């Protein structure tokens, strides 16, 4: 998990989000070689906004260029969860489409 200097990436939090990511993307675990989670506070912590927390998740999948998804929210938990849901959809679309061709 990669964070900007406005978030503390503790081992406990990283472990929790790794488990969540593993569970949500379990169907694709044999195809994903690398998964990177990037979180940031776009308002630098000084200002607060409705959607100032951002999570971008990048997946390296054999046979594909990098696939990614991102989500902005008012808190980092929602941003990570939203990005995981979006990435799952991207993976389903890309891999299911490949099956039909």
CSV table of C-alpha atoms in Angstrom, one decimal:
chain,number,residue,atom,x,y,z
A,1,UNK,CA,0.0,0.0,0.0
A,2,UNK,CA,1.4,3.3,-1.0
A,3,UNK,CA,0.3,6.5,0.8
A,4,UNK,CA,1.1,10.2,0.5
A,5,UNK,CA,2.4,12.0,3.5
A,6,UNK,CA,-1.1,12.7,4.8
A,7,UNK,CA,-1.9,9.1,5.7
A,8,UNK,CA,-0.1,6.7,8.0
A,9,UNK,CA,0.2,3.3,6.3
A,10,UNK,CA,0.4,1.1,9.4
A,11,UNK,CA,1.0,-2.6,9.1
A,12,UNK,CA,-2.4,-3.3,10.7
A,13,UNK,CA,-4.3,-1.2,8.2
A,14,UNK,CA,-2.3,-2.6,5.3
A,15,UNK,CA,-3.0,-6.1,6.5
A,16,UNK,CA,-6.7,-5.4,6.7
A,17,UNK,CA,-7.0,-3.9,3.3
A,18,UNK,CA,-4.9,-6.7,1.8
A,19,UNK,CA,-7.4,-9.2,3.2
A,20,UNK,CA,-10.3,-7.1,1.8
A,21,UNK,CA,-8.7,-6.9,-1.6
A,22,UNK,CA,-7.9,-10.6,-1.6
A,23,UNK,CA,-11.5,-11.5,-0.8
A,24,UNK,CA,-13.1,-9.1,-3.3
A,25,UNK,CA,-10.7,-10.2,-6.1
A,26,UNK,CA,-10.4,-13.9,-5.2
A,27,UNK,CA,-11.8,-15.0,-8.5
A,28,UNK,CA,-8.9,-13.4,-10.3
A,29,UNK,CA,-6.0,-14.4,-7.9
A,30,UNK,CA,-4.4,-16.8,-10.3
A,31,UNK,CA,-4.3,-14.1,-13.0
A,32,UNK,CA,-3.1,-11.1,-11.0
A,33,UNK,CA,0.7,-11.0,-10.5
A,34,UNK,CA,0.9,-7.7,-8.7
A,35,UNK,CA,-1.7,-5.4,-7.0
A,36,UNK,CA,-0.8,-1.9,-5.9
A,37,UNK,CA,-3.0,0.3,-3.8
A,38,UNK,CA,-2.3,4.1,-3.8
A,39,UNK,CA,-4.1,6.4,-1.4
A,40,UNK,CA,-3.9,10.1,-1.2
A,41,UNK,CA,-5.6,13.2,0.3
A,42,UNK,CA,-6.1,15.6,-2.6
A,43,UNK,CA,-6.7,18.5,-0.3
A,44,UNK,CA,-3.4,18.0,1.5
A,45,UNK,CA,-5.1,17.5,4.9
A,46,UNK,CA,-5.4,21.2,5.4
A,47,UNK,CA,-8.8,21.5,3.7
A,48,UNK,CA,-11.7,19.2,3.8
A,49,UNK,CA,-13.9,18.4,0.8
A,50,UNK,CA,-16.7,16.0,0.0
A,51,UNK,CA,-14.5,13.8,-2.1
A,52,UNK,CA,-10.9,14.6,-1.2
A,53,UNK,CA,-9.7,11.1,-0.4
A,54,UNK,CA,-8.6,9.1,-3.5
A,55,UNK,CA,-7.7,5.5,-4.0
A,56,UNK,CA,-6.2,4.1,-7.2
A,57,UNK,CA,-5.6,0.4,-7.5
A,58,UNK,CA,-3.4,-1.0,-10.2
A,59,UNK,CA,-3.4,-4.7,-11.2
A,60,UNK,CA,-0.8,-6.5,-13.3
A,61,UNK,CA,-2.6,-9.3,-15.1
A,62,UNK,CA,-0.8,-11.8,-17.3
A,63,UNK,CA,-1.5,-11.2,-21.0
A,64,UNK,CA,-2.8,-7.6,-20.4
A,65,UNK,CA,-1.3,-4.2,-19.9
A,66,UNK,CA,-1.9,-2.7,-16.5
A,67,UNK,CA,-5.5,-2.5,-15.4
A,68,UNK,CA,-6.6,0.1,-12.9
A,69,UNK,CA,-9.5,1.7,-11.2
A,70,UNK,CA,-9.9,4.7,-8.9
A,71,UNK,CA,-12.5,6.2,-6.6
A,72,UNK,CA,-12.8,9.4,-4.6
A,73,UNK,CA,-14.8,9.7,-1.4
A,74,UNK,CA,-15.1,11.6,1.8
A,75,UNK,CA,-13.2,8.9,3.7
A,76,UNK,CA,-10.4,6.6,2.7
A,77,UNK,CA,-12.3,3.4,3.6
A,78,UNK,CA,-15.1,4.2,1.1
A,79,UNK,CA,-12.5,5.2,-1.5
A,80,UNK,CA,-10.6,1.9,-1.2
A,81,UNK,CA,-13.8,-0.1,-1.2
A,82,UNK,CA,-15.1,1.8,-4.2
A,83,UNK,CA,-11.9,1.3,-6.1
A,84,UNK,CA,-11.9,-2.4,-5.4
A,85,UNK,CA,-15.4,-2.7,-6.6
A,86,UNK,CA,-14.5,-0.8,-9.8
A,87,UNK,CA,-11.4,-2.9,-10.4
A,88,UNK,CA,-13.4,-6.1,-10.0
A,89,UNK,CA,-15.7,-4.8,-12.7
A,90,UNK,CA,-12.8,-3.9,-15.0
A,91,UNK,CA,-11.3,-7.4,-14.5
A,92,UNK,CA,-14.6,-9.1,-15.1
A,93,UNK,CA,-15.1,-7.1,-18.3
A,94,UNK,CA,-11.6,-7.6,-19.6
A,95,UNK,CA,-11.2,-11.3,-18.8
A,96,UNK,CA,-14.8,-12.3,-19.7
A,97,UNK,CA,-14.4,-10.5,-23.0
A,98,UNK,CA,-11.2,-12.4,-23.7
A,99,UNK,CA,-13.1,-15.7,-23.1
A,100,UNK,CA,-15.6,-14.9,-25.9
A,101,UNK,CA,-12.9,-14.1,-28.5
